[in-house]
Coordinates of N, CA and C and ligand atoms in Angstrom, one line a residue:
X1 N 7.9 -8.3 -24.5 CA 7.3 -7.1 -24.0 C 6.5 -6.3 -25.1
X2 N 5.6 -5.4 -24.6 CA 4.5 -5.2 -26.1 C 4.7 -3.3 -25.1
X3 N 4.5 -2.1 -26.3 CA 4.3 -1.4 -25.7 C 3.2 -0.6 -26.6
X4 N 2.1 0.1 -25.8 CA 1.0 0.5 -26.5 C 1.2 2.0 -26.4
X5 N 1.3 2.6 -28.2 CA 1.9 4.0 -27.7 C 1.0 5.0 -29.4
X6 N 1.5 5.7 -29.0 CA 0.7 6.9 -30.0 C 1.9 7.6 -30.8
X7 N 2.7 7.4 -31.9 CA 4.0 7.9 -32.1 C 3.8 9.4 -31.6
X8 N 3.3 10.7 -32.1 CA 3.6 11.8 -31.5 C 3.6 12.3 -30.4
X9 N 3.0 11.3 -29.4 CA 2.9 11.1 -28.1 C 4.3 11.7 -27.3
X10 N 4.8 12.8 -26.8 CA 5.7 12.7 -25.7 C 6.0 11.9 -24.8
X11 N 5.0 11.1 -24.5 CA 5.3 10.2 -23.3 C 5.4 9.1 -23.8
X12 N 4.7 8.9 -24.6 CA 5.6 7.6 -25.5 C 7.2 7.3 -26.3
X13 N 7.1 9.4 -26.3 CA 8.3 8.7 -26.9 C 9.2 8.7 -26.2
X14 N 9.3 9.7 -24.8 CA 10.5 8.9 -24.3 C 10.4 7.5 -23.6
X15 N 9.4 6.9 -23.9 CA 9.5 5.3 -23.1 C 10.4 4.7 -24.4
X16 N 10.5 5.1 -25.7 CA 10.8 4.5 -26.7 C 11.9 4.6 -26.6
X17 N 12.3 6.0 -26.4 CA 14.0 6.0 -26.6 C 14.4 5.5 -25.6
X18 N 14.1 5.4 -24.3 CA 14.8 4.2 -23.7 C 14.5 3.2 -24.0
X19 N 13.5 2.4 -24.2 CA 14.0 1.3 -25.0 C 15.0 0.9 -26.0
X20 N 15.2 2.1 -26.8 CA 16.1 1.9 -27.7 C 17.6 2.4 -27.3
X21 N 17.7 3.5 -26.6 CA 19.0 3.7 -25.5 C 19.0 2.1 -24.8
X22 N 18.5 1.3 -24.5 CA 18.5 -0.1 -23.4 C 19.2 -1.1 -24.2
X23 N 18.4 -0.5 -25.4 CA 18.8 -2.0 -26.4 C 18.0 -2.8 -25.9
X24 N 16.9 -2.6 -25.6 CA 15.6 -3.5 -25.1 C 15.1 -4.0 -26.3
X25 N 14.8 -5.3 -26.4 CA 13.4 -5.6 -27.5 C 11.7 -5.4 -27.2
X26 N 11.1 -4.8 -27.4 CA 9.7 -4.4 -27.4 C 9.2 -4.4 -28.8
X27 N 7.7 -4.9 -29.0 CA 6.7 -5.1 -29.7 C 6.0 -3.6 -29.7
X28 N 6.1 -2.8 -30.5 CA 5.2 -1.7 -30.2 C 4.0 -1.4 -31.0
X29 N 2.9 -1.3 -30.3 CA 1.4 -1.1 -30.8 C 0.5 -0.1 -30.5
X30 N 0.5 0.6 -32.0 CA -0.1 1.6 -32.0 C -1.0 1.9 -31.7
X31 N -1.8 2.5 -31.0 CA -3.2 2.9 -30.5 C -3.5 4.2 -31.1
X32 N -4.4 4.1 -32.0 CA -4.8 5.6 -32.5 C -5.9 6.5 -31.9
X33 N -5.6 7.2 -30.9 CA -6.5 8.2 -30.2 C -7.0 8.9 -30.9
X34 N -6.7 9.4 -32.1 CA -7.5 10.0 -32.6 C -9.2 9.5 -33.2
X35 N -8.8 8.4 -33.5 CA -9.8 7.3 -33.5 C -11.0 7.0 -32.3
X36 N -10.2 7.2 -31.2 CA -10.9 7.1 -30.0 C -10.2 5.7 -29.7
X37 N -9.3 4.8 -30.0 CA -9.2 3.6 -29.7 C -9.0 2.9 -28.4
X38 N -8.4 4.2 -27.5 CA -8.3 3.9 -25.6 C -9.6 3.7 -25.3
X39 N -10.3 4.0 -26.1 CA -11.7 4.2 -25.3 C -12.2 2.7 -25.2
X40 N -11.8 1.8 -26.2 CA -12.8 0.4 -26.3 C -12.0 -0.7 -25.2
X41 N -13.2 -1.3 -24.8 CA -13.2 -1.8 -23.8 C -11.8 -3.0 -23.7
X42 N -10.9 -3.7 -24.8 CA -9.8 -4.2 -24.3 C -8.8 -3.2 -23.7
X43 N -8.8 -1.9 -24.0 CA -7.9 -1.2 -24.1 C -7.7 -0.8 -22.3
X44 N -9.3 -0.5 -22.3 CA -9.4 0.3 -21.0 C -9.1 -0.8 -19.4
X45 N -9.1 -2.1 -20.1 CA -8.7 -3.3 -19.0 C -7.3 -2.9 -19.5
X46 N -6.5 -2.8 -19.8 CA -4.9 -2.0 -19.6 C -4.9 -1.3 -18.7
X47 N -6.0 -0.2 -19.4 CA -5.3 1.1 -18.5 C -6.7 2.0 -18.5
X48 N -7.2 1.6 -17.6 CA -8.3 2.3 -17.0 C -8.8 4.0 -17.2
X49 N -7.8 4.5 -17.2 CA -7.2 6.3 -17.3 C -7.4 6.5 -19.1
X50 N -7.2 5.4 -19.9 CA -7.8 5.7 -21.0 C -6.4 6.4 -21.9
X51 N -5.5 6.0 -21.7 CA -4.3 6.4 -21.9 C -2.8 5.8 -22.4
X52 N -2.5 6.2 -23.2 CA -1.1 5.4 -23.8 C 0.1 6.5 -22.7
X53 N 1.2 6.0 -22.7 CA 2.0 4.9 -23.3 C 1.6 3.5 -21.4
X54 N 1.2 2.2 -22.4 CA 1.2 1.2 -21.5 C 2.3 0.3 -21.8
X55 N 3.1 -0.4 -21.1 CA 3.9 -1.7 -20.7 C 3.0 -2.9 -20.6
X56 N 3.2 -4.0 -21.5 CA 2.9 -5.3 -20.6 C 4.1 -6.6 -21.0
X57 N 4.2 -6.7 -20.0 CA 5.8 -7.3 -19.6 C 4.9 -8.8 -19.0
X58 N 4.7 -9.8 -20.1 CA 4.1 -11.2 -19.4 C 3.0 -10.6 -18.9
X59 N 2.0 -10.8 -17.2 CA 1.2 -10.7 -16.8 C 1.0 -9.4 -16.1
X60 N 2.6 -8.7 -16.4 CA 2.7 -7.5 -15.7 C 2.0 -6.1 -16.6
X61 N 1.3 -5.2 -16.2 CA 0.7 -4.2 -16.8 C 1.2 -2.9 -16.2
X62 N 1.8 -2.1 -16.9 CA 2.5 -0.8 -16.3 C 1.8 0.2 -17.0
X63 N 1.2 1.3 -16.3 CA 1.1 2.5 -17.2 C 1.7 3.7 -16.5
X64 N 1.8 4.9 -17.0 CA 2.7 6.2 -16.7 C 3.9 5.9 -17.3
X65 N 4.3 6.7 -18.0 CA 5.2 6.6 -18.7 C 6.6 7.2 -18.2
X66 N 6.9 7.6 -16.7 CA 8.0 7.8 -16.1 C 8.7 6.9 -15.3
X67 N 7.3 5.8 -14.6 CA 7.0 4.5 -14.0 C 7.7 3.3 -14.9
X68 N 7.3 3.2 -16.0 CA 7.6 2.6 -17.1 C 8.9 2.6 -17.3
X69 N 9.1 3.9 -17.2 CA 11.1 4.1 -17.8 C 11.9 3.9 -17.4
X70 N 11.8 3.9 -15.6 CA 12.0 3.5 -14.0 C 12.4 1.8 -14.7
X71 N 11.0 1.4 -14.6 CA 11.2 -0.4 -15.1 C 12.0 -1.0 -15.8
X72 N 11.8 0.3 -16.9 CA 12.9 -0.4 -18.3 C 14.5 -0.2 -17.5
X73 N 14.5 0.4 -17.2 CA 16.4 0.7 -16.7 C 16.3 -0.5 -15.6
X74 N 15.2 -0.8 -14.6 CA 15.9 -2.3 -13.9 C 16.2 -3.5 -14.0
X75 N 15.7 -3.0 -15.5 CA 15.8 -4.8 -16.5 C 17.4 -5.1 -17.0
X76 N 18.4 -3.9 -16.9 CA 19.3 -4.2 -17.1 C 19.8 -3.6 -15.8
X77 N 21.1 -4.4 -15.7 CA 22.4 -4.7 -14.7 C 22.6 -3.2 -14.5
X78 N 23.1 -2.3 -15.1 CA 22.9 -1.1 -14.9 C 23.3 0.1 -15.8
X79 N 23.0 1.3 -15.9 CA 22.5 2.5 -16.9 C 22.8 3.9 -16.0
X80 N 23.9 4.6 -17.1 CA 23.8 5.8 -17.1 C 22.6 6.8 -16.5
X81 N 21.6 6.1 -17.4 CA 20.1 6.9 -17.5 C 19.5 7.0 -16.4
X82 N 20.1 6.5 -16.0 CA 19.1 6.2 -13.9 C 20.3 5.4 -13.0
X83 N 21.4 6.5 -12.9 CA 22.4 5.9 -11.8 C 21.6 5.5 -10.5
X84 N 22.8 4.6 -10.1 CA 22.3 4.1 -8.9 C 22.5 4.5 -7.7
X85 N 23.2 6.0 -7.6 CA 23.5 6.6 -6.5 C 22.4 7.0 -6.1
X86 N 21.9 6.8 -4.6 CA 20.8 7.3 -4.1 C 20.4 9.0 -4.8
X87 N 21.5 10.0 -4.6 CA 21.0 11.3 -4.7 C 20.8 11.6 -6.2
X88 N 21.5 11.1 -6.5 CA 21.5 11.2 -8.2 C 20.1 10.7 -8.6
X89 N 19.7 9.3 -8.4 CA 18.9 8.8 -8.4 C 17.3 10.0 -8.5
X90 N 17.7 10.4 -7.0 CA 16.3 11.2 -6.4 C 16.4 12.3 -7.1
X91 N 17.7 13.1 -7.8 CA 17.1 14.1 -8.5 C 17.1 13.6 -9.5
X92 N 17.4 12.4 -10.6 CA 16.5 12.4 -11.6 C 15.2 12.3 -11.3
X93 N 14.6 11.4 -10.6 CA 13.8 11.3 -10.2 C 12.7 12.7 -9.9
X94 N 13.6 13.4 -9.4 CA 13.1 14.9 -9.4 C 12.2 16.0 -10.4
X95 N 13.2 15.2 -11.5 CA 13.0 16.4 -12.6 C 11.3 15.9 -13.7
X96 N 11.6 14.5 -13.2 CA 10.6 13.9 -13.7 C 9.0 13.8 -13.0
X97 N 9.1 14.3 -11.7 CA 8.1 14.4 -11.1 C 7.9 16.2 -11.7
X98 N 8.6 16.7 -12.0 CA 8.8 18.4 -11.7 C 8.1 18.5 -13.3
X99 N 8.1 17.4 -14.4 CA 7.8 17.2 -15.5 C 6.3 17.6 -15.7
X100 N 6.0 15.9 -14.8 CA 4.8 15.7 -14.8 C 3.5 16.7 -14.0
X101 N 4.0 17.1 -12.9 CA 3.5 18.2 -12.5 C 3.5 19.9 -12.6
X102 N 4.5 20.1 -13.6 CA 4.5 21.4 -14.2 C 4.7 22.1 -15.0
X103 N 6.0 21.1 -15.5 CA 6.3 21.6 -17.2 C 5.6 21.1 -18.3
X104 N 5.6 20.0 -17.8 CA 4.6 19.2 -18.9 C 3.2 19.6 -19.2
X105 N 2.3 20.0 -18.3 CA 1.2 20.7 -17.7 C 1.9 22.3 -18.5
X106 N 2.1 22.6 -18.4 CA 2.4 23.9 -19.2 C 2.2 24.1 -20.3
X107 N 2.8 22.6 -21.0 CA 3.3 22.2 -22.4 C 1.7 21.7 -23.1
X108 N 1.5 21.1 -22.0 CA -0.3 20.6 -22.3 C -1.1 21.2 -22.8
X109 N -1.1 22.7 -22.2 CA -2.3 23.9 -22.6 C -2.2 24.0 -23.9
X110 N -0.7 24.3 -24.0 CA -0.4 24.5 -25.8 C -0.6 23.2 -26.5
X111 N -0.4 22.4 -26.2 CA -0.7 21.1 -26.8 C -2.2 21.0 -27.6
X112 N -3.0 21.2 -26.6 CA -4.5 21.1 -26.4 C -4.9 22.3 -27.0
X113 N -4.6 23.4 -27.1 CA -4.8 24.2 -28.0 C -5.2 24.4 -29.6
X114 N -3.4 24.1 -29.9 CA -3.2 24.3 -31.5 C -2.8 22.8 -31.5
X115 N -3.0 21.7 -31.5 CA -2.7 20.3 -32.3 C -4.1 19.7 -31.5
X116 N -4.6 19.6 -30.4 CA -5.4 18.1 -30.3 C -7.4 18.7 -30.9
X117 N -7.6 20.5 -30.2 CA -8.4 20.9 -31.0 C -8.6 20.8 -32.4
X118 N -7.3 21.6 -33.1 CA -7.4 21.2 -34.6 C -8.1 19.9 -35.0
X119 N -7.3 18.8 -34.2 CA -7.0 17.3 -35.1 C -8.6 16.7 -34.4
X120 N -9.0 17.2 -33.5 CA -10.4 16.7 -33.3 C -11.7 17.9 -33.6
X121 N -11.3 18.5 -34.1 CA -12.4 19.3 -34.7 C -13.2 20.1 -33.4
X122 N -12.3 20.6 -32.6 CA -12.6 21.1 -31.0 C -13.4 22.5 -31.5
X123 N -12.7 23.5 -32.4 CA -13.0 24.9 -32.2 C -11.6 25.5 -32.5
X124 N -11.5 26.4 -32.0 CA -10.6 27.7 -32.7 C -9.9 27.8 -31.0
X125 N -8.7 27.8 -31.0 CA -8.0 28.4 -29.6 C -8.5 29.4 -28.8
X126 N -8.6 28.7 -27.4 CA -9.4 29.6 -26.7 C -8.2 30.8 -25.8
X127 N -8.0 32.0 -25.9 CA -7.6 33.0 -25.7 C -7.4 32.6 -24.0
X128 N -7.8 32.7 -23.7 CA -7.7 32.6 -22.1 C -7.2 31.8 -21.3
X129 N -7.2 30.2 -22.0 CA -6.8 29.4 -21.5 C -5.3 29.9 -22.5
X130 N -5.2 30.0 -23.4 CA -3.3 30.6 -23.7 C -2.8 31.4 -23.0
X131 N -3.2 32.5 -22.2 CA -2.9 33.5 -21.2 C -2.4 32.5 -20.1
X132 N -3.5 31.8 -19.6 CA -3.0 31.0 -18.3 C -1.7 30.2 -19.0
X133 N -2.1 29.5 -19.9 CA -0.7 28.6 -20.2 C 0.3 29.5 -20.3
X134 N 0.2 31.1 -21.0 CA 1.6 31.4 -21.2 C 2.3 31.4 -19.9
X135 N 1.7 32.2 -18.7 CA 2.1 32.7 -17.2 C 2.5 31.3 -16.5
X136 N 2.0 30.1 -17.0 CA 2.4 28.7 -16.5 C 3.8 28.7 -17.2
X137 N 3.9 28.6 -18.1 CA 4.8 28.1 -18.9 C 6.4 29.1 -18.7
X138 N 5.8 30.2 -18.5 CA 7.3 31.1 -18.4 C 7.8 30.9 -16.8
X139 N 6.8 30.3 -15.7 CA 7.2 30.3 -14.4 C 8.1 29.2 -14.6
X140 N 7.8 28.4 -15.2 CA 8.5 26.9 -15.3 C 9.9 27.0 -15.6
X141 N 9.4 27.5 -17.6 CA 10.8 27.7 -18.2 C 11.8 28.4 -17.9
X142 N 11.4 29.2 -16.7 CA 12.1 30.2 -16.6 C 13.1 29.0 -15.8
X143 N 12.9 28.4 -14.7 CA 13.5 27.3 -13.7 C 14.5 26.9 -14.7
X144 N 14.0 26.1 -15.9 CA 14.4 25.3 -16.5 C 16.1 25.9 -17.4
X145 N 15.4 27.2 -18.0 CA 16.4 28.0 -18.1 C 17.9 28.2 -17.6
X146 N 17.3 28.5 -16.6 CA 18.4 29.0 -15.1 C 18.8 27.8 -14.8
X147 N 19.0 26.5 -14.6 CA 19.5 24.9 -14.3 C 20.3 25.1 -15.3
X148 N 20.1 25.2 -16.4 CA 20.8 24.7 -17.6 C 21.9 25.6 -17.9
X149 N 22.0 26.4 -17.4 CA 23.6 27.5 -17.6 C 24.6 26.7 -16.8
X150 N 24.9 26.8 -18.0 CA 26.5 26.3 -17.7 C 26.7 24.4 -17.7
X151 N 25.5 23.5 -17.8 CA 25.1 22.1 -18.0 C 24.9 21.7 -19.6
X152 N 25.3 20.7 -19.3 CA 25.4 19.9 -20.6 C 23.6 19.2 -20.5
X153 N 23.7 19.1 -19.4 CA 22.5 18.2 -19.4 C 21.7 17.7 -17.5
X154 N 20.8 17.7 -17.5 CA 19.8 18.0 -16.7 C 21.0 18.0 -15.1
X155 N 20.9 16.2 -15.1 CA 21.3 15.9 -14.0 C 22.9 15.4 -13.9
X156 N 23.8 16.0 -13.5 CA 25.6 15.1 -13.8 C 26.1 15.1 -15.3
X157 N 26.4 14.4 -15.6 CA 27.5 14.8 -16.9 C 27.4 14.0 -18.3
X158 N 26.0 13.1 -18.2 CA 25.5 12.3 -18.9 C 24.2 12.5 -19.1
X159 N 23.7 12.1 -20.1 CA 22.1 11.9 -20.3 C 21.6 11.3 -19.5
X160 N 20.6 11.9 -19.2 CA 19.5 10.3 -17.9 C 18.7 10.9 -18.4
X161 N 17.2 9.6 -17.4 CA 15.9 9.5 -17.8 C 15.2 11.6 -17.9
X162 N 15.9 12.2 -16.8 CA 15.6 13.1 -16.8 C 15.5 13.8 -18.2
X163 N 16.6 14.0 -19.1 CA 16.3 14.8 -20.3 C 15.4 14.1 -20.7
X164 N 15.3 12.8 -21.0 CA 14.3 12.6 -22.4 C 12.7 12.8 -21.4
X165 N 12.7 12.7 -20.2 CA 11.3 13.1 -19.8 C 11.0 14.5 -20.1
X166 N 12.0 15.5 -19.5 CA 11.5 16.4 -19.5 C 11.9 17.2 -21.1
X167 N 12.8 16.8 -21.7 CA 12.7 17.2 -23.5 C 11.6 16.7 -24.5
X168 N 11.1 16.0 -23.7 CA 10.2 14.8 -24.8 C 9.3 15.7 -25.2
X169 N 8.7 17.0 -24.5 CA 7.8 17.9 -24.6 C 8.5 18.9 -25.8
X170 N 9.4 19.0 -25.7 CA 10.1 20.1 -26.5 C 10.0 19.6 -28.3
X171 N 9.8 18.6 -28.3 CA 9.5 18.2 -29.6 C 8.5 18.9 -30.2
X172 N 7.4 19.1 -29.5 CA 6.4 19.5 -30.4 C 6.1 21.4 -29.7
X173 N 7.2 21.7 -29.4 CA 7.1 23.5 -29.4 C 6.8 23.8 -30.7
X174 N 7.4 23.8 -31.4 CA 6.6 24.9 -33.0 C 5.5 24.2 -33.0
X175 N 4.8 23.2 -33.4 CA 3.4 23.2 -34.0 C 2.7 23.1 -32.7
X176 N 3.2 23.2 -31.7 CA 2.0 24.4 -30.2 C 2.4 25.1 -30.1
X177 N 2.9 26.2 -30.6 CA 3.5 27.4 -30.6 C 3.9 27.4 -28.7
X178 N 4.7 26.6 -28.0 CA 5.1 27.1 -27.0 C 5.6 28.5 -27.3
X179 N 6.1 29.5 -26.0 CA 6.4 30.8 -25.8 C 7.9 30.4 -25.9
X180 N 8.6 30.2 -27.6 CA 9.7 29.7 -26.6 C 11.0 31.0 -26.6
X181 N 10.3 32.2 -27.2 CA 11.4 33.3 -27.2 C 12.5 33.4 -26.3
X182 N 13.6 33.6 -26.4 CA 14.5 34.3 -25.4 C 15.3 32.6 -24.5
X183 N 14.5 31.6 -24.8 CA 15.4 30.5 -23.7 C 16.2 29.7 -24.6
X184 N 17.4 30.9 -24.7 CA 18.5 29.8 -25.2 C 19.0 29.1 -24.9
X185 N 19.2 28.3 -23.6 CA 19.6 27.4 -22.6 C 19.2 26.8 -23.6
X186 N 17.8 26.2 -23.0 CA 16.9 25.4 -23.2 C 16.9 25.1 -24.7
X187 N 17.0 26.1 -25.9 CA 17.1 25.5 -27.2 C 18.2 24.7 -27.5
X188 N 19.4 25.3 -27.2 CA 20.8 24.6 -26.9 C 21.0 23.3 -26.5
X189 N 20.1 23.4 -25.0 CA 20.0 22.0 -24.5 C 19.2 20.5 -25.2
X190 N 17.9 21.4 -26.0 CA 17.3 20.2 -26.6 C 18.0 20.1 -27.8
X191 N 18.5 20.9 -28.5 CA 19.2 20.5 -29.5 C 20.4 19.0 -29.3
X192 N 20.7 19.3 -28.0 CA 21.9 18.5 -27.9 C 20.9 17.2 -28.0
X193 N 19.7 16.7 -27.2 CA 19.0 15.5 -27.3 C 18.5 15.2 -28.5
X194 N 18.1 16.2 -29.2 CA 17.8 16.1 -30.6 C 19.0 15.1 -31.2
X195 N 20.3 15.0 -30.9 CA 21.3 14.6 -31.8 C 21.8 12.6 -31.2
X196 N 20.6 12.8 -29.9 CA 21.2 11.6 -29.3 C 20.5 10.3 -30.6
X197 N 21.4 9.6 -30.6 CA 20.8 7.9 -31.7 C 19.4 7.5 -30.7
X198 N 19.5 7.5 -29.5 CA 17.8 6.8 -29.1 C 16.4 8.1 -29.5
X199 N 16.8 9.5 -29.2 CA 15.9 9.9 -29.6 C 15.8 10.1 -31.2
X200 N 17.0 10.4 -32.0 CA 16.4 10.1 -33.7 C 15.5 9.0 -34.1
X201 N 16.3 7.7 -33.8 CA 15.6 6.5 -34.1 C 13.6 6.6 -33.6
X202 N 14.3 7.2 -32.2 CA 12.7 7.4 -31.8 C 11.5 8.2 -32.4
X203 N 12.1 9.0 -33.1 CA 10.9 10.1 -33.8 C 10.0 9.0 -34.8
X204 N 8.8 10.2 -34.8 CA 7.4 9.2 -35.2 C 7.6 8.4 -36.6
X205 N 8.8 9.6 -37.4 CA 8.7 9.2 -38.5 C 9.1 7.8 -38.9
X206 N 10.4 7.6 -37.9 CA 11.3 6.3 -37.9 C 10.8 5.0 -37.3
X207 N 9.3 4.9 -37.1 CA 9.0 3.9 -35.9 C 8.7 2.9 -36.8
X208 N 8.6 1.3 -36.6 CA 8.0 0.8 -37.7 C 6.3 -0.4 -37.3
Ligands
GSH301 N1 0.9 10.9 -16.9 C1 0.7 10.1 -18.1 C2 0.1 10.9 -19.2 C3 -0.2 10.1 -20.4 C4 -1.0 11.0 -21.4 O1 -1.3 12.2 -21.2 N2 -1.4 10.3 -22.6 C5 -2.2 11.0 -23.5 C6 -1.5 11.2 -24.8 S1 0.0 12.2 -24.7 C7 -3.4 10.1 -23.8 O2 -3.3 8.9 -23.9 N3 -4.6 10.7 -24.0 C8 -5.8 10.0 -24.4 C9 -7.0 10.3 -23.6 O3 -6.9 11.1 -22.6 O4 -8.1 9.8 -23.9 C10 2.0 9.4 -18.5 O5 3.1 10.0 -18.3 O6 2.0 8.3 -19.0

């Protein structure tokens, strides 16, 4: 298996730490966006959307990186990370949709802000679009907050796919200045992932 990824990438990295939570063997290949490298035409017969993190498993081509994580957990017999109890199941499943549609999107504004402007020579942070992200981001965190009282961790009593989807974002709060005042939960909580062996190994610095 080959995986095409961007180390600072959130969504790469949690495809990574499950890989490495799996004990999966993967080939991983850097794509440098900053470069523009999604853009050139072997890339975009991957993945059309112009976007890392991609899977190719033999003739099989996977992109979305929640889709992907899905895949990696049915390659083995079975995993904490994605029990197999229907309800369990659907709310990880849950938290991961709840990711990609609005925390993560929260996380984005600021992303796009203070790291992808800087690093592509965009301009100076646009004031307005921070406003909207803050009022996005506090509706969210605020959810996220309130779940996490009294939890170890997202879903049941174990790590699943859900933390490292929806923590994967939390990595790069200081240098996007997320709003993260006042959500101790949530610092508490990502601290605890911070300490897990698949997400250390997985930080950009450690990849090889
Ligand atoms: N929903 C996608 C989002 C992937 C995504 O946003 N990838 C960004 C990097 S974090 C990207 O490749 N951007 C390059 C571009 O848009 O050209 C997933 O979860 O895989």
């Amino acid at each position: 298996m080959k995986l095409y990824h961007f180390p600072i990438s959130p969504n790469s990295r949690r495809v990574i730490a499950t890989l490495h939570h799996l004990a999966i063997a993967c080939e991983l290949k850097p794509v440098d966006l900053v470069k523009g490298e999604q853009l050139q035409d072997d890339y975009l017969k991957l993945n059309p959307n112009h976007m890392i993190p991609v899977l190719v498993d033999d003739d099989f081509v996977l992109w979305e990186s929640n889709a992907i994580m899905h895949y990696l957990c049915s390659k083995v017999p079975s995993t904490p990370l994605f029990p197999a109890d229907p309800k369990t199941r659907a709310d990880v499943t849950r938290w991961q949709f709840w990711q990609t549609g609005h925390f993560g999107r929260a996380c984005g504004i600021f992303i796009f802000e203070h790291i992808i402007k800087p690093a592509l020579n965009l301009g100076e942070p646009d004031a307005n679009e921070l406003a909207k992200g803050t009022d996005y981001f506090h509706r969210f965190a605020k959810v996220l907050e309130g779940h996490l009282q009294g939890r170890d961790w997202l879903v049941g009593d174990e790590t699943t796919l859900a933390d490292l989807s929806v923590g994967s974002f939390l990595d790069l709060a200081d240098m996007a200045h997320y709003p993260m005042a006042g959500y101790h939960e949530i610092q508490r909580w990502y601290g605890a992932i911070e300490q897990l062996p698949c997400w250390q190994s997985s930080r950009p610095g450690k990849l090889s």
